[in-house]
Amino acid sequence: MSAGEDEIELKFLCEPADLAAVLAAAPVGETHEKTLVSTYFDTPQGDLRRARISLRIREGGAKRVQTLKRGDGFARQEHEQSIEGIGLDLSLAALKDALPAAKRATLAPIFTVRVVRRQRTFDYGGATIEMAVDEGEVQAGERTRRISEVELELKAGVCDPMFELARQLSKTAPLYLSFDGKASQGQGLIDGTDRAPRRHDKAPLARGLSAAGAFQAIARNTLVQIAANGVVLRQADSVEAVHQLRVAVRRLRSTISTFKTIVDDERTDDIASELKWLAGACDEARDFDVFAADLAKFDDPALDLSPLLAAVEAARARGHAKACAAVASGRFRELVLETTAWVETGAWLTQGGKASAKRRDMPAERFAAKALERRRKTLLKRGADLEGQDDAARHEARIAAKKLRYAAEAFVALFEPEPAKVFIKDLRRLQDQLGLMNDAAVAGALVERLKLKGKALAAARQLIALRDAAKPKTAKASAKAMGQVLAAPAFWIG
């Protein structure tokens, strides 16, 4: 690959026992098998990782290739060159752009990946696709992790046939779309985050990006989080992974809503519906996790919560089993693949006439300012008189605050950082207070679902009474927080 080209690739996690069947189901072609050993490099401070850059030397046969990749997800910029000798070539232009000379001098090996690769290139649907089946391990110090993956890389043509091939191969074996390359897997081994829940990471937005490009960047970011937390939950139950998965789904749903005038096509409603299903599969687990955490905070010797705790723990277990089953299902695999295909190749990218194209090509800053102002007006309307509102109205205000916060956090890189930070901090405070109000309102519904009796029911009623008694104070705090949001300058207006 010539320097600076984009690598367009789909990577799937697959059980080792299924790799041969997946390869057999692919279009025919000559298959080459080789052993590849890749050594990855970074500075002691992890400068490349923070910049979303990976740097490796790969050895296969008598060939040694140095590769720098920038970005993550579906499309990454790749700079590649054959090298002589055993060390890095520090003169690679992309490497010089990434690090100053002093930093480049500190680059050192951090982990190694060894795989047996079976590789085949073929034409499919008018595109040239390279398929690689990798089996091996990544090693960082004394820690290792198994690698069992299927990769589809677009070598020529458009992306649609690659997604269609992925759909066909998925009928052969469970294939889970993953956005974590071998570099991020090795880095996770180093710092112990390889099995950790994936938290929200800011999308790489830059001024000058189009509105359509901004949507893709934000959507890709949420899909990375969704897929990664699915991996965690398929290995072991995790309260935080359920929470982060649910947050990522909600962010993506909110993003689709924010960009509705741009991305609305024949697939949008189906995508939104499936995302709603996935969020719903996590709701029970998250609701009872929050309820259990609140129970643990109560310290009243006169309140015996032990009968209620047992019922709540049983409900939590059922909720988590539901969430874990969802991310292991074929429906989840299809959702992640189809949503990615829609983000990257959907009809929304080309449909309509000049007006549609103008909306897509609008500078992201201009689109963001309009979207944020619209979200702010909705919050102002629904957040008026929070002290006098009922639970349903406060719930609507909370949703409006959450959507404004998601949009503000997504677009923050397009504006001056300090005013944005102040606004988001005030908005987060409001959302926290409204969240407390919502938790109190939800508690009654959760108790109803538990179908409690005897001492457990009595304890629940006492708890709800305590929550109700605290409502006026929380409502007052919510109104104060709302006032701070009103007083905060709209950072997108400059």
GROMACS .gro file of C-alpha atoms in nm:
model
  494
    1MET     CA    1   0.000   0.000   0.000
    2SER     CA    2   0.133   0.342  -0.090
    3ALA     CA    3   0.190   0.595   0.183
    4GLY     CA    4  -0.115   0.779   0.307
    5GLU     CA    5  -0.386   0.555   0.163
    6ASP     CA    6  -0.691   0.471   0.371
    7GLU     CA    7  -0.722   0.112   0.486
    8ILE     CA    8  -1.090   0.013   0.469
    9GLU     CA    9  -1.145  -0.302   0.666
   10LEU     CA   10  -1.402  -0.509   0.853
   11LYS     CA   11  -1.266  -0.716   1.139
   12PHE     CA   12  -1.463  -0.995   1.307
   13LEU     CA   13  -1.402  -1.198   1.620
   14CYS     CA   14  -1.459  -1.567   1.554
   15GLU     CA   15  -1.413  -1.889   1.749
   16PRO     CA   16  -1.104  -2.085   1.631
   17ALA     CA   17  -1.317  -2.390   1.556
   18ASP     CA   18  -1.520  -2.186   1.304
   19LEU     CA   19  -1.234  -2.026   1.109
   20ALA     CA   20  -1.198  -2.307   0.856
   21ALA     CA   21  -1.572  -2.306   0.781
   22VAL     CA   22  -1.571  -1.929   0.727
   23LEU     CA   23  -1.276  -1.956   0.489
   24ALA     CA   24  -1.447  -2.240   0.302
   25ALA     CA   25  -1.761  -2.028   0.260
   26ALA     CA   26  -1.568  -1.740   0.101
   27PRO     CA   27  -1.531  -1.700  -0.276
   28VAL     CA   28  -1.276  -1.934  -0.429
   29GLY     CA   29  -0.919  -1.829  -0.485
   30GLU     CA   30  -0.564  -1.927  -0.409
   31THR     CA   31  -0.500  -1.933  -0.035
   32HIS     CA   32  -0.161  -1.838   0.102
   33GLU     CA   33  -0.057  -1.938   0.452
   34LYS     CA   34   0.222  -1.763   0.637
   35THR     CA   35   0.345  -1.691   0.985
   36LEU     CA   36   0.359  -1.322   1.073
   37VAL     CA   37   0.543  -1.171   1.369
   38SER     CA   38   0.465  -0.807   1.441
   39THR     CA   39   0.645  -0.593   1.697
   40TYR     CA   40   0.465  -0.278   1.809
   41PHE     CA   41   0.639   0.036   1.932
   42ASP     CA   42   0.555   0.339   2.142
   43THR     CA   43   0.725   0.594   2.363
   44PRO     CA   44   0.748   0.534   2.740
   45GLN     CA   45   0.475   0.795   2.782
   46GLY     CA   46   0.242   0.629   2.528
   47ASP     CA   47   0.237   0.927   2.290
   48LEU     CA   48   0.131   0.722   1.988
   49ARG     CA   49  -0.154   0.553   2.168
   50ARG     CA   50  -0.295   0.885   2.288
   51ALA     CA   51  -0.284   1.010   1.930
   52ARG     CA   52  -0.468   0.698   1.803
   53ILE     CA   53  -0.158   0.587   1.614
   54SER     CA   54  -0.004   0.241   1.595
   55LEU     CA   55   0.349   0.167   1.474
   56ARG     CA   56   0.480  -0.181   1.398
   57ILE     CA   57   0.742  -0.384   1.216
   58ARG     CA   58   0.596  -0.699   1.064
   59GLU     CA   59   0.813  -0.989   0.959
   60GLY     CA   60   0.690  -1.256   0.722
   61GLY     CA   61   0.934  -1.479   0.542
   62ALA     CA   62   1.227  -1.263   0.432
   63LYS     CA   63   1.018  -0.945   0.427
   64ARG     CA   64   1.018  -0.671   0.690
   65VAL     CA   65   0.755  -0.399   0.663
   66GLN     CA   66   0.716  -0.091   0.883
   67THR     CA   67   0.359   0.035   0.912
   68LEU     CA   68   0.206   0.337   1.080
   69LYS     CA   69  -0.173   0.351   1.112
   70ARG     CA   70  -0.367   0.655   1.224
   71GLY     CA   71  -0.722   0.641   1.358
   72ASP     CA   72  -0.948   0.352   1.449
   73GLY     CA   73  -1.266   0.189   1.335
   74PHE     CA   74  -1.378   0.120   0.980
   75ALA     CA   75  -1.131   0.338   0.788
   76ARG     CA   76  -0.777   0.421   0.898
   77GLN     CA   77  -0.493   0.603   0.730
   78GLU     CA   78  -0.204   0.368   0.661
   79HIS     CA   79   0.161   0.444   0.578
   80GLU     CA   80   0.368   0.141   0.487
   81GLN     CA   81   0.721   0.077   0.360
   82SER     CA   82   0.964  -0.212   0.330
   83ILE     CA   83   1.272  -0.168   0.547
   84GLU     CA   84   1.619  -0.314   0.585
   85GLY     CA   85   1.795  -0.392   0.910
   86ILE     CA   86   1.642  -0.478   1.245
   87GLY     CA   87   1.537  -0.138   1.381
   88LEU     CA   88   1.277   0.126   1.301
   89ASP     CA   89   1.326   0.366   1.015
   90LEU     CA   90   1.273   0.696   1.198
   91SER     CA   91   1.274   0.889   0.870
   92LEU     CA   92   0.924   0.771   0.771
   93ALA     CA   93   0.745   1.096   0.686
   94ALA     CA   94   0.426   1.005   0.872
   95LEU     CA   95   0.629   0.914   1.182
   96LYS     CA   96   0.810   1.247   1.168
   97ASP     CA   97   0.472   1.421   1.149
   98ALA     CA   98   0.349   1.224   1.450
   99LEU     CA   99   0.644   1.273   1.685
  100PRO     CA  100   0.929   1.522   1.726
  101ALA     CA  101   1.284   1.389   1.696
  102ALA     CA  102   1.338   1.364   2.070
  103LYS     CA  103   1.026   1.151   2.112
  104ARG     CA  104   1.109   0.932   1.810
  105ALA     CA  105   1.443   0.851   1.971
  106THR     CA  106   1.262   0.698   2.271
  107LEU     CA  107   1.046   0.457   2.069
  108ALA     CA  108   1.082   0.101   2.195
  109PRO     CA  109   0.906  -0.237   2.154
  110ILE     CA  110   0.603  -0.274   2.380
  111PHE     CA  111   0.438  -0.600   2.268
  112THR     CA  112   0.447  -0.868   1.999
  113VAL     CA  113   0.178  -1.035   1.790
  114ARG     CA  114   0.232  -1.379   1.634
  115VAL     CA  115  -0.030  -1.523   1.403
  116VAL     CA  116  -0.069  -1.785   1.135
  117ARG     CA  117  -0.250  -1.606   0.853
  118ARG     CA  118  -0.446  -1.774   0.576
  119GLN     CA  119  -0.504  -1.512   0.309
  120ARG     CA  120  -0.703  -1.502  -0.012
  121THR     CA  121  -0.780  -1.225  -0.262
  122PHE     CA  122  -1.079  -1.237  -0.494
  123ASP     CA  123  -1.333  -1.030  -0.682
  124TYR     CA  124  -1.679  -1.012  -0.532
  125GLY     CA  125  -1.969  -0.803  -0.656
  126GLY     CA  126  -1.737  -0.578  -0.855
  127ALA     CA  127  -1.496  -0.515  -0.566
  128THR     CA  128  -1.156  -0.667  -0.500
  129ILE     CA  129  -1.142  -0.799  -0.143
  130GLU     CA  130  -0.859  -0.948   0.056
  131MET     CA  131  -0.972  -1.195   0.322
  132ALA     CA  132  -0.740  -1.293   0.605
  133VAL     CA  133  -0.802  -1.553   0.874
  134ASP     CA  134  -0.568  -1.501   1.169
  135GLU     CA  135  -0.503  -1.736   1.459
  136GLY     CA  136  -0.237  -1.676   1.721
  137GLU     CA  137  -0.168  -1.456   2.022
  138VAL     CA  138  -0.058  -1.115   2.138
  139GLN     CA  139   0.206  -1.106   2.411
  140ALA     CA  140   0.292  -0.813   2.638
  141GLY     CA  141   0.543  -0.908   2.903
  142GLU     CA  142   0.408  -1.217   3.078
  143ARG     CA  143   0.049  -1.157   2.967
  144THR     CA  144  -0.097  -1.313   2.654
  145ARG     CA  145  -0.426  -1.301   2.472
  146ARG     CA  146  -0.563  -1.532   2.206
  147ILE     CA  147  -0.630  -1.394   1.858
  148SER     CA  148  -0.891  -1.554   1.636
  149GLU     CA  149  -1.014  -1.314   1.371
  150VAL     CA  150  -1.151  -1.279   1.020
  151GLU     CA  151  -1.058  -0.965   0.828
  152LEU     CA  152  -1.205  -0.832   0.505
  153GLU     CA  153  -1.006  -0.551   0.345
  154LEU     CA  154  -1.126  -0.356   0.044
  155LYS     CA  155  -0.846  -0.341  -0.212
  156ALA     CA  156  -1.043  -0.187  -0.500
  157GLY     CA  157  -1.402  -0.082  -0.570
  158VAL     CA  158  -1.682   0.034  -0.342
  159CYS     CA  159  -1.767  -0.085   0.010
  160ASP     CA  160  -2.113  -0.234  -0.045
  161PRO     CA  161  -1.993  -0.576  -0.173
  162MET     CA  162  -1.767  -0.613   0.132
  163PHE     CA  163  -2.065  -0.568   0.363
  164GLU     CA  164  -2.269  -0.812   0.155
  165LEU     CA  165  -1.992  -1.071   0.181
  166ALA     CA  166  -1.982  -1.018   0.557
  167ARG     CA  167  -2.357  -1.090   0.571
  168GLN     CA  168  -2.309  -1.413   0.380
  169LEU     CA  169  -2.015  -1.529   0.591
  170SER     CA  170  -2.212  -1.452   0.908
  171LYS     CA  171  -2.456  -1.726   0.807
  172THR     CA  172  -2.173  -1.977   0.837
  173ALA     CA  173  -2.059  -1.892   1.191
  174PRO     CA  174  -2.111  -1.628   1.460
  175LEU     CA  175  -1.898  -1.330   1.353
  176TYR     CA  176  -1.882  -1.032   1.591
  177LEU     CA  177  -1.777  -0.708   1.428
  178SER     CA  178  -1.488  -0.553   1.623
  179PHE     CA  179  -1.317  -0.217   1.585
  180ASP     CA  180  -1.020  -0.298   1.806
  181GLY     CA  181  -0.710  -0.375   1.602
  182LYS     CA  182  -0.421  -0.582   1.725
  183ALA     CA  183  -0.251  -0.263   1.844
  184SER     CA  184  -0.531  -0.175   2.085
  185GLN     CA  185  -0.550  -0.537   2.204
  186GLY     CA  186  -0.181  -0.535   2.289
  187GLN     CA  187  -0.203  -0.197   2.457
  188GLY     CA  188  -0.492  -0.327   2.664
  189LEU     CA  189  -0.276  -0.613   2.783
  190ILE     CA  190  -0.005  -0.370   2.889
  191ASP     CA  191  -0.224  -0.151   3.108
  192GLY     CA  192  -0.474  -0.419   3.213
  193THR     CA  193  -0.771  -0.268   3.028
  194ASP     CA  194  -0.814  -0.553   2.780
  195ARG     CA  195  -1.121  -0.682   2.966
  196ALA     CA  196  -1.234  -0.347   3.105
  197PRO     CA  197  -1.565  -0.182   3.012
  198ARG     CA  198  -1.523   0.075   2.736
  199ARG     CA  199  -1.611   0.428   2.840
  200HIS     CA  200  -1.713   0.712   2.612
  201ASP     CA  201  -1.429   0.860   2.410
  202LYS     CA  202  -1.459   1.190   2.226
  203ALA     CA  203  -1.511   1.156   1.853
  204PRO     CA  204  -1.224   1.299   1.644
  205LEU     CA  205  -1.404   1.605   1.508
  206ALA     CA  206  -1.212   1.890   1.347
  207ARG     CA  207  -1.313   2.227   1.213
  208GLY     CA  208  -1.376   2.221   0.841
  209LEU     CA  209  -1.546   1.881   0.856
  210SER     CA  210  -1.881   1.850   0.679
  211ALA     CA  211  -2.202   1.777   0.869
  212ALA     CA  212  -2.216   1.430   0.710
  213GLY     CA  213  -1.855   1.366   0.810
  214ALA     CA  214  -1.930   1.477   1.165
  215PHE     CA  215  -2.220   1.233   1.189
  216GLN     CA  216  -2.002   0.947   1.068
  217ALA     CA  217  -1.725   1.032   1.315
  218ILE     CA  218  -1.965   1.045   1.611
  219ALA     CA  219  -2.153   0.731   1.503
  220ARG     CA  220  -1.830   0.534   1.455
  221ASN     CA  221  -1.721   0.640   1.801
  222THR     CA  222  -2.038   0.502   1.960
  223LEU     CA  223  -2.020   0.179   1.758
  224VAL     CA  224  -1.667   0.119   1.889
  225GLN     CA  225  -1.803   0.150   2.243
  226ILE     CA  226  -2.102  -0.075   2.173
  227ALA     CA  227  -1.893  -0.351   2.017
  228ALA     CA  228  -1.623  -0.336   2.288
  229ASN     CA  229  -1.869  -0.363   2.576
  230GLY     CA  230  -2.037  -0.650   2.396
  231VAL     CA  231  -1.702  -0.832   2.407
  232VAL     CA  232  -1.672  -0.770   2.782
  233LEU     CA  233  -2.024  -0.897   2.854
  234ARG     CA  234  -1.980  -1.211   2.646
  235GLN     CA  235  -1.685  -1.302   2.866
  236ALA     CA  236  -1.827  -1.211   3.207
  237ASP     CA  237  -2.111  -1.011   3.356
  238SER     CA  238  -2.022  -0.654   3.449
  239VAL     CA  239  -2.230  -0.378   3.602
  240GLU     CA  240  -2.016  -0.108   3.442
  241ALA     CA  241  -2.013  -0.274   3.098
  242VAL     CA  242  -2.394  -0.286   3.095
  243HIS     CA  243  -2.403   0.080   3.191
  244GLN     CA  244  -2.148   0.184   2.927
  245LEU     CA  245  -2.320  -0.023   2.658
  246ARG     CA  246  -2.650   0.142   2.738
  247VAL     CA  247  -2.492   0.489   2.737
  248ALA     CA  248  -2.332   0.423   2.398
  249VAL     CA  249  -2.662   0.308   2.249
  250ARG     CA  250  -2.838   0.614   2.386
  251ARG     CA  251  -2.568   0.842   2.246
  252LEU     CA  252  -2.607   0.686   1.903
  253ARG     CA  253  -2.985   0.714   1.914
  254SER     CA  254  -2.954   1.077   2.018
  255THR     CA  255  -2.700   1.141   1.742
  256ILE     CA  256  -2.933   0.997   1.479
  257SER     CA  257  -3.210   1.222   1.612
  258THR     CA  258  -2.983   1.528   1.607
  259PHE     CA  259  -2.879   1.461   1.246
  260LYS     CA  260  -3.227   1.349   1.135
  261THR     CA  261  -3.252   1.606   0.855
  262ILE     CA  262  -2.933   1.466   0.702
  263VAL     CA  263  -2.944   1.091   0.764
  264ASP     CA  264  -3.312   1.016   0.717
  265ASP     CA  265  -3.352   0.739   0.457
  266GLU     CA  266  -3.539   0.410   0.421
  267ARG     CA  267  -3.315   0.239   0.680
  268THR     CA  268  -3.311   0.503   0.952
  269ASP     CA  269  -3.625   0.391   1.136
  270ASP     CA  270  -3.517   0.025   1.130
  271ILE     CA  271  -3.174   0.114   1.270
  272ALA     CA  272  -3.333   0.328   1.541
  273SER     CA  273  -3.576   0.050   1.629
  274GLU     CA  274  -3.299  -0.207   1.672
  275LEU     CA  275  -3.098   0.032   1.886
  276LYS     CA  276  -3.406   0.084   2.101
  277TRP     CA  277  -3.429  -0.295   2.141
  278LEU     CA  278  -3.067  -0.315   2.258
  279ALA     CA  279  -3.112  -0.029   2.505
  280GLY     CA  280  -3.426  -0.199   2.633
  281ALA     CA  281  -3.237  -0.524   2.683
  282CYS     CA  282  -3.012  -0.337   2.929
  283ASP     CA  283  -3.282  -0.132   3.105
  284GLU     CA  284  -3.382  -0.387   3.366
  285ALA     CA  285  -3.025  -0.456   3.471
  286ARG     CA  286  -2.937  -0.088   3.492
  287ASP     CA  287  -3.256   0.011   3.678
  288PHE     CA  288  -3.201  -0.250   3.947
  289ASP     CA  289  -2.827  -0.174   3.966
  290VAL     CA  290  -2.914   0.187   4.050
  291PHE     CA  291  -3.188   0.078   4.290
  292ALA     CA  292  -2.949  -0.158   4.469
  293ALA     CA  293  -2.683   0.113   4.494
  294ASP     CA  294  -2.936   0.351   4.646
  295LEU     CA  295  -3.045   0.087   4.895
  296ALA     CA  296  -2.685   0.048   5.007
  297LYS     CA  297  -2.669   0.421   5.090
  298PHE     CA  298  -2.952   0.410   5.342
  299ASP     CA  299  -2.831   0.398   5.700
  300ASP     CA  300  -3.138   0.385   5.919
  301PRO     CA  301  -3.130   0.128   6.203
  302ALA     CA  302  -3.509   0.135   6.213
  303LEU     CA  303  -3.534   0.032   5.847
  304ASP     CA  304  -3.477  -0.340   5.785
  305LEU     CA  305  -3.401  -0.370   5.415
  306SER     CA  306  -3.267  -0.727   5.412
  307PRO     CA  307  -3.590  -0.885   5.277
  308LEU     CA  308  -3.603  -0.623   5.002
  309LEU     CA  309  -3.234  -0.664   4.917
  310ALA     CA  310  -3.281  -1.034   4.841
  311ALA     CA  311  -3.564  -0.960   4.598
  312VAL     CA  312  -3.366  -0.682   4.430
  313GLU     CA  313  -3.059  -0.902   4.387
  314ALA     CA  314  -3.269  -1.169   4.219
  315ALA     CA  315  -3.416  -0.908   3.983
  316ARG     CA  316  -3.067  -0.774   3.908
  317ALA     CA  317  -2.949  -1.122   3.818
  318ARG     CA  318  -3.239  -1.168   3.577
  319GLY     CA  319  -3.174  -0.829   3.419
  320HIS     CA  320  -2.804  -0.895   3.370
  321ALA     CA  321  -2.874  -1.237   3.221
  322LYS     CA  322  -3.102  -1.065   2.969
  323ALA     CA  323  -2.837  -0.808   2.877
  324CYS     CA  324  -2.562  -1.071   2.840
  325ALA     CA  325  -2.789  -1.287   2.624
  326ALA     CA  326  -2.865  -0.987   2.402
  327VAL     CA  327  -2.499  -0.914   2.317
  328ALA     CA  328  -2.436  -1.283   2.245
  329SER     CA  329  -2.730  -1.304   2.004
  330GLY     CA  330  -2.747  -1.303   1.628
  331ARG     CA  331  -2.967  -0.996   1.653
  332PHE     CA  332  -2.683  -0.803   1.819
  333ARG     CA  333  -2.432  -0.918   1.557
  334GLU     CA  334  -2.665  -0.809   1.280
  335LEU     CA  335  -2.739  -0.477   1.449
  336VAL     CA  336  -2.370  -0.379   1.474
  337LEU     CA  337  -2.294  -0.488   1.118
  338GLU     CA  338  -2.601  -0.328   0.960
  339THR     CA  339  -2.563  -0.004   1.154
  340THR     CA  340  -2.200   0.018   1.044
  341ALA     CA  341  -2.301  -0.049   0.683
  342TRP     CA  342  -2.567   0.221   0.704
  343VAL     CA  343  -2.328   0.476   0.855
  344GLU     CA  344  -2.064   0.408   0.590
  345THR     CA  345  -2.267   0.333   0.276
  346GLY     CA  346  -2.630   0.425   0.349
  347ALA     CA  347  -2.856   0.585   0.093
  348TRP     CA  348  -2.856   0.902   0.303
  349LEU     CA  349  -2.505   0.977   0.169
  350THR     CA  350  -2.624   1.025  -0.189
  351GLN     CA  351  -3.003   1.053  -0.195
  352GLY     CA  352  -3.201   1.365  -0.278
  353GLY     CA  353  -3.117   1.666  -0.486
  354LYS     CA  354  -2.916   1.980  -0.435
  355ALA     CA  355  -3.088   2.071  -0.109
  356SER     CA  356  -2.996   1.735   0.047
  357ALA     CA  357  -2.638   1.762  -0.076
  358LYS     CA  358  -2.616   2.114   0.065
  359ARG     CA  359  -2.725   1.991   0.409
  360ARG     CA  360  -2.470   1.710   0.401
  361ASP     CA  361  -2.190   1.940   0.291
  362MET     CA  362  -2.272   2.212   0.542
  363PRO     CA  363  -1.973   2.292   0.767
  364ALA     CA  364  -1.999   2.089   1.084
  365GLU     CA  365  -1.963   2.402   1.300
  366ARG     CA  366  -2.265   2.563   1.139
  367PHE     CA  367  -2.474   2.247   1.169
  368ALA     CA  368  -2.366   2.199   1.530
  369ALA     CA  369  -2.459   2.554   1.627
  370LYS     CA  370  -2.808   2.511   1.484
  371ALA     CA  371  -2.855   2.170   1.646
  372LEU     CA  372  -2.734   2.289   1.987
  373GLU     CA  373  -2.957   2.594   1.979
  374ARG     CA  374  -3.254   2.376   1.891
  375ARG     CA  375  -3.175   2.134   2.176
  376ARG     CA  376  -3.129   2.425   2.417
  377LYS     CA  377  -3.468   2.574   2.329
  378THR     CA  378  -3.632   2.238   2.390
  379LEU     CA  379  -3.471   2.217   2.734
  380LEU     CA  380  -3.578   2.572   2.821
  381LYS     CA  381  -3.935   2.487   2.728
  382ARG     CA  382  -3.950   2.157   2.916
  383GLY     CA  383  -3.740   2.272   3.211
  384ALA     CA  384  -3.953   2.570   3.308
  385ASP     CA  385  -4.083   2.558   3.669
  386LEU     CA  386  -3.915   2.230   3.767
  387GLU     CA  387  -4.035   2.268   4.126
  388GLY     CA  388  -4.397   2.280   4.016
  389GLN     CA  389  -4.381   1.998   3.759
  390ASP     CA  390  -4.496   1.641   3.809
  391ASP     CA  391  -4.271   1.335   3.761
  392ALA     CA  392  -4.368   1.288   3.396
  393ALA     CA  393  -4.282   1.648   3.306
  394ARG     CA  394  -3.951   1.631   3.492
  395HIS     CA  395  -3.873   1.311   3.302
  396GLU     CA  396  -3.920   1.497   2.974
  397ALA     CA  397  -3.693   1.773   3.099
  398ARG     CA  398  -3.430   1.516   3.195
  399ILE     CA  399  -3.440   1.364   2.846
  400ALA     CA  400  -3.402   1.710   2.692
  401ALA     CA  401  -3.104   1.783   2.919
  402LYS     CA  402  -2.944   1.452   2.831
  403LYS     CA  403  -2.983   1.507   2.455
  404LEU     CA  404  -2.835   1.856   2.485
  405ARG     CA  405  -2.544   1.721   2.687
  406TYR     CA  406  -2.474   1.441   2.438
  407ALA     CA  407  -2.477   1.692   2.152
  408ALA     CA  408  -2.260   1.943   2.342
  409GLU     CA  409  -2.001   1.678   2.430
  410ALA     CA  410  -1.998   1.548   2.072
  411PHE     CA  411  -1.950   1.894   1.918
  412VAL     CA  412  -1.721   2.049   2.179
  413ALA     CA  413  -1.408   2.011   1.962
  414LEU     CA  414  -1.560   2.245   1.703
  415PHE     CA  415  -1.572   2.544   1.942
  416GLU     CA  416  -1.366   2.723   2.204
  417PRO     CA  417  -1.301   2.468   2.480
  418GLU     CA  418  -1.332   2.674   2.800
  419PRO     CA  419  -1.686   2.813   2.753
  420ALA     CA  420  -1.797   2.470   2.637
  421LYS     CA  421  -1.655   2.303   2.948
  422VAL     CA  422  -1.842   2.544   3.175
  423PHE     CA  423  -2.169   2.487   2.991
  424ILE     CA  424  -2.132   2.109   2.995
  425LYS     CA  425  -2.043   2.112   3.366
  426ASP     CA  426  -2.360   2.306   3.448
  427LEU     CA  427  -2.563   2.079   3.224
  428ARG     CA  428  -2.419   1.769   3.391
  429ARG     CA  429  -2.516   1.908   3.733
  430LEU     CA  430  -2.872   1.962   3.612
  431GLN     CA  431  -2.887   1.614   3.465
  432ASP     CA  432  -2.764   1.462   3.792
  433GLN     CA  433  -3.037   1.636   3.992
  434LEU     CA  434  -3.306   1.539   3.744
  435GLY     CA  435  -3.167   1.187   3.752
  436LEU     CA  436  -3.222   1.170   4.127
  437MET     CA  437  -3.581   1.278   4.073
  438ASN     CA  438  -3.626   1.015   3.805
  439ASP     CA  439  -3.472   0.740   4.021
  440ALA     CA  440  -3.723   0.824   4.294
  441ALA     CA  441  -4.009   0.808   4.043
  442VAL     CA  442  -3.885   0.480   3.892
  443ALA     CA  443  -3.847   0.318   4.234
  444GLY     CA  444  -4.222   0.281   4.274
  445ALA     CA  445  -4.255   0.108   3.936
  446LEU     CA  446  -3.965  -0.126   4.019
  447VAL     CA  447  -4.126  -0.223   4.348
  448GLU     CA  448  -4.448  -0.301   4.162
  449ARG     CA  449  -4.256  -0.529   3.923
  450LEU     CA  450  -4.101  -0.719   4.215
  451LYS     CA  451  -4.445  -0.830   4.339
  452LEU     CA  452  -4.328  -0.810   4.699
  453LYS     CA  453  -4.504  -0.945   5.003
  454GLY     CA  454  -4.471  -0.932   5.380
  455LYS     CA  455  -4.156  -0.774   5.525
  456ALA     CA  456  -4.006  -0.704   5.182
  457LEU     CA  457  -4.313  -0.503   5.080
  458ALA     CA  458  -4.315  -0.315   5.411
  459ALA     CA  459  -3.948  -0.222   5.370
  460ALA     CA  460  -4.010  -0.106   5.014
  461ARG     CA  461  -4.298   0.117   5.122
  462GLN     CA  462  -4.082   0.272   5.392
  463LEU     CA  463  -3.808   0.336   5.140
  464ILE     CA  464  -4.046   0.499   4.890
  465ALA     CA  465  -4.184   0.719   5.169
  466LEU     CA  466  -3.833   0.839   5.248
  467ARG     CA  467  -3.771   0.912   4.880
  468ASP     CA  468  -4.097   1.104   4.852
  469ALA     CA  469  -4.003   1.312   5.155
  470ALA     CA  470  -3.677   1.413   4.984
  471LYS     CA  471  -3.846   1.522   4.659
  472PRO     CA  472  -3.906   1.890   4.744
  473LYS     CA  473  -3.539   1.940   4.831
  474THR     CA  474  -3.423   1.768   4.511
  475ALA     CA  475  -3.675   1.962   4.303
  476LYS     CA  476  -3.540   2.287   4.446
  477ALA     CA  477  -3.183   2.179   4.363
  478SER     CA  478  -3.294   2.090   4.010
  479ALA     CA  479  -3.449   2.434   3.962
  480LYS     CA  480  -3.128   2.599   4.085
  481ALA     CA  481  -2.921   2.388   3.844
  482MET     CA  482  -3.159   2.484   3.564
  483GLY     CA  483  -3.098   2.848   3.645
  484GLN     CA  484  -2.725   2.797   3.612
  485VAL     CA  485  -2.772   2.640   3.268
  486LEU     CA  486  -2.986   2.938   3.167
  487ALA     CA  487  -2.717   3.177   3.284
  488ALA     CA  488  -2.431   2.992   3.110
  489PRO     CA  489  -2.330   3.147   2.775
  490ALA     CA  490  -2.421   2.943   2.468
  491PHE     CA  491  -2.068   2.852   2.362
  492TRP     CA  492  -2.172   2.781   2.003
  493ILE     CA  493  -2.272   3.145   1.948
  494GLY     CA  494  -1.964   3.351   1.874
   0.00000   0.00000   0.00000
